[in-house]
């Protein structure tokens, strides 16, 4: 998903790396294994890509079998 968003913004890996102050190889790792990134790093990536992230509580199912 990160790769697609980066490309959609017309950025190369080198462009994104430069804006984040990291290496191109680190961007490659972010794109291939985003689960290894810190939340702080992801927040910076999302900011550069112009994304807004919001958190909200889930609706609680009324039927216990839906848990």
XYZ file of N, CA and C in Angstrom:
201
model
N 0.820 -1.183 0.000
C 0.000 0.000 0.000
C 0.873 1.259 0.000
N 1.940 1.253 0.801
C 2.812 2.430 0.826
C 3.417 2.703 -0.546
N 3.821 1.641 -1.229
C 4.411 1.792 -2.563
C 3.401 2.442 -3.515
N 2.181 1.955 -3.492
C 1.142 2.490 -4.382
C 0.868 3.958 -4.075
N 0.806 4.304 -2.802
C 0.566 5.704 -2.424
C 1.724 6.595 -2.839
N 2.947 6.095 -2.662
C 4.128 6.872 -3.070
C 4.102 7.137 -4.566
N 3.837 6.085 -5.339
C 3.799 6.232 -6.793
C 2.668 7.143 -7.230
N 1.538 7.041 -6.532
C 0.391 7.902 -6.844
C 0.750 9.377 -6.673
N 1.646 9.655 -5.720
C 2.099 11.038 -5.484
C 3.233 11.434 -6.419
N 3.660 10.515 -7.288
C 4.722 10.814 -8.244
C 6.107 10.861 -7.625
N 6.296 10.151 -6.515
C 7.584 10.152 -5.836
C 8.341 8.856 -6.105
N 9.644 8.969 -6.249
C 10.495 7.781 -6.302
C 10.860 7.413 -4.869
N 11.450 6.239 -4.714
C 11.930 5.860 -3.383
C 12.981 6.858 -2.903
N 13.823 7.300 -3.812
C 14.868 8.272 -3.456
C 14.239 9.591 -3.007
N 13.180 10.032 -3.695
C 12.488 11.268 -3.306
C 11.944 11.156 -1.883
N 11.249 10.060 -1.622
C 10.661 9.861 -0.299
C 11.753 9.763 0.762
N 12.803 9.038 0.461
C 13.919 8.901 1.403
C 14.509 10.265 1.750
N 14.706 11.082 0.744
C 15.274 12.417 0.944
C 14.377 13.250 1.866
N 13.070 13.195 1.629
C 12.137 13.977 2.443
C 12.050 13.466 3.886
N 12.292 12.173 4.063
C 12.242 11.587 5.409
C 13.588 11.624 6.123
N 14.655 11.892 5.370
C 15.989 11.899 5.954
C 16.505 10.499 6.247
N 16.113 9.545 5.379
C 16.561 8.163 5.523
C 17.128 7.695 4.184
N 17.638 6.479 4.150
C 18.193 5.950 2.905
C 17.090 5.371 2.016
N 17.410 5.231 0.744
C 16.473 4.600 -0.183
C 16.225 3.158 0.233
N 17.254 2.507 0.747
C 17.114 1.126 1.203
C 16.121 1.030 2.361
N 16.099 2.035 3.227
C 15.138 2.053 4.335
C 13.712 2.185 3.800
N 13.532 2.946 2.732
C 12.210 3.061 2.106
C 11.806 1.716 1.512
N 12.747 1.033 0.885
C 12.474 -0.296 0.345
C 11.967 -1.224 1.452
N 12.627 -1.175 2.594
C 12.209 -2.002 3.729
C 10.826 -1.595 4.218
N 10.570 -0.298 4.307
C 9.246 0.178 4.723
C 8.152 -0.357 3.800
N 8.426 -0.345 2.515
C 7.415 -0.784 1.550
C 7.223 -2.292 1.552
N 8.295 -3.028 1.765
C 8.176 -4.486 1.714
C 7.796 -5.098 3.057
N 8.146 -4.413 4.148
C 7.848 -4.936 5.479
C 7.415 -3.804 6.410
N 6.262 -3.186 6.132
C 5.834 -2.038 6.945
C 5.621 -2.376 8.417
N 5.402 -3.650 8.717
C 5.188 -4.046 10.119
C 6.433 -3.853 10.974
N 7.586 -3.664 10.338
C 8.824 -3.457 11.093
C 9.037 -1.985 11.452
N 8.241 -1.099 10.893
C 8.417 0.338 11.123
C 7.840 0.749 12.475
N 8.453 1.747 13.054
C 7.893 2.315 14.278
C 6.687 3.163 13.905
N 5.827 3.383 14.874
C 4.655 4.215 14.626
C 5.099 5.631 14.245
N 6.134 6.111 14.895
C 6.663 7.442 14.594
C 7.122 7.538 13.139
N 7.831 6.526 12.669
C 8.296 6.520 11.277
C 7.107 6.524 10.319
N 6.100 5.686 10.612
C 4.913 5.640 9.755
C 4.193 6.982 9.736
N 4.119 7.646 10.888
C 3.477 8.970 10.940
C 4.202 9.951 10.016
N 5.532 9.895 9.993
C 6.304 10.780 9.126
C 6.048 10.459 7.657
N 6.007 9.173 7.331
C 5.727 8.761 5.948
C 4.357 9.263 5.524
N 3.360 9.041 6.372
C 1.999 9.474 6.040
C 1.937 10.984 5.841
N 2.672 11.726 6.660
C 2.675 13.184 6.525
C 3.269 13.601 5.178
N 4.390 12.994 4.810
C 5.020 13.319 3.520
C 4.092 12.968 2.362
N 3.352 11.870 2.502
C 2.435 11.441 1.439
C 1.110 12.196 1.475
N 0.955 13.096 2.450
C -0.263 13.900 2.529
C -1.470 13.130 3.016
N -1.232 12.133 3.865
C -2.329 11.321 4.381
C -2.703 11.753 5.787
N -3.959 11.610 6.099
C -4.449 11.890 7.436
C -4.917 10.577 8.046
N -4.465 10.310 9.237
C -4.833 9.082 9.925
C -5.697 9.458 11.126
N -6.793 8.747 11.296
C -7.635 9.021 12.454
C -7.992 7.709 13.139
N -8.171 7.798 14.436
C -8.546 6.643 15.234
C -9.930 6.891 15.816
N -10.721 5.843 15.857
C -12.027 5.969 16.487
C -12.397 4.630 17.086
N -13.259 4.664 18.045
C -13.688 3.440 18.713
C -14.527 2.598 17.762
N -14.368 1.305 17.861
C -15.183 0.387 17.076
C -16.579 0.320 17.656
N -17.532 0.052 16.795
C -18.883 -0.195 17.280
C -18.887 -1.556 17.970
N -19.505 -1.628 19.103
C -19.576 -2.878 19.848
C -20.751 -3.697 19.324
N -20.488 -4.928 18.880
C -21.581 -5.752 18.363
C -22.591 -6.066 19.467
N -23.861 -6.068 19.121
C -24.895 -6.395 20.097
C -25.056 -7.892 20.259
N -24.623 -8.639 19.257
C -24.705 -10.102 19.287
C -23.338 -10.653 19.707
N -23.244 -11.308 20.871
C -21.957 -11.829 21.349
C -21.269 -12.783 20.379
N -21.991 -13.391 19.477
C -21.359 -14.310 18.507
C -20.563 -13.540 17.459
N -20.740 -12.226 17.386
C -20.004 -11.399 16.418
C -18.641 -10.949 16.948
N -18.328 -11.245 18.208
C -17.064 -10.838 18.790
C -16.020 -11.627 18.188
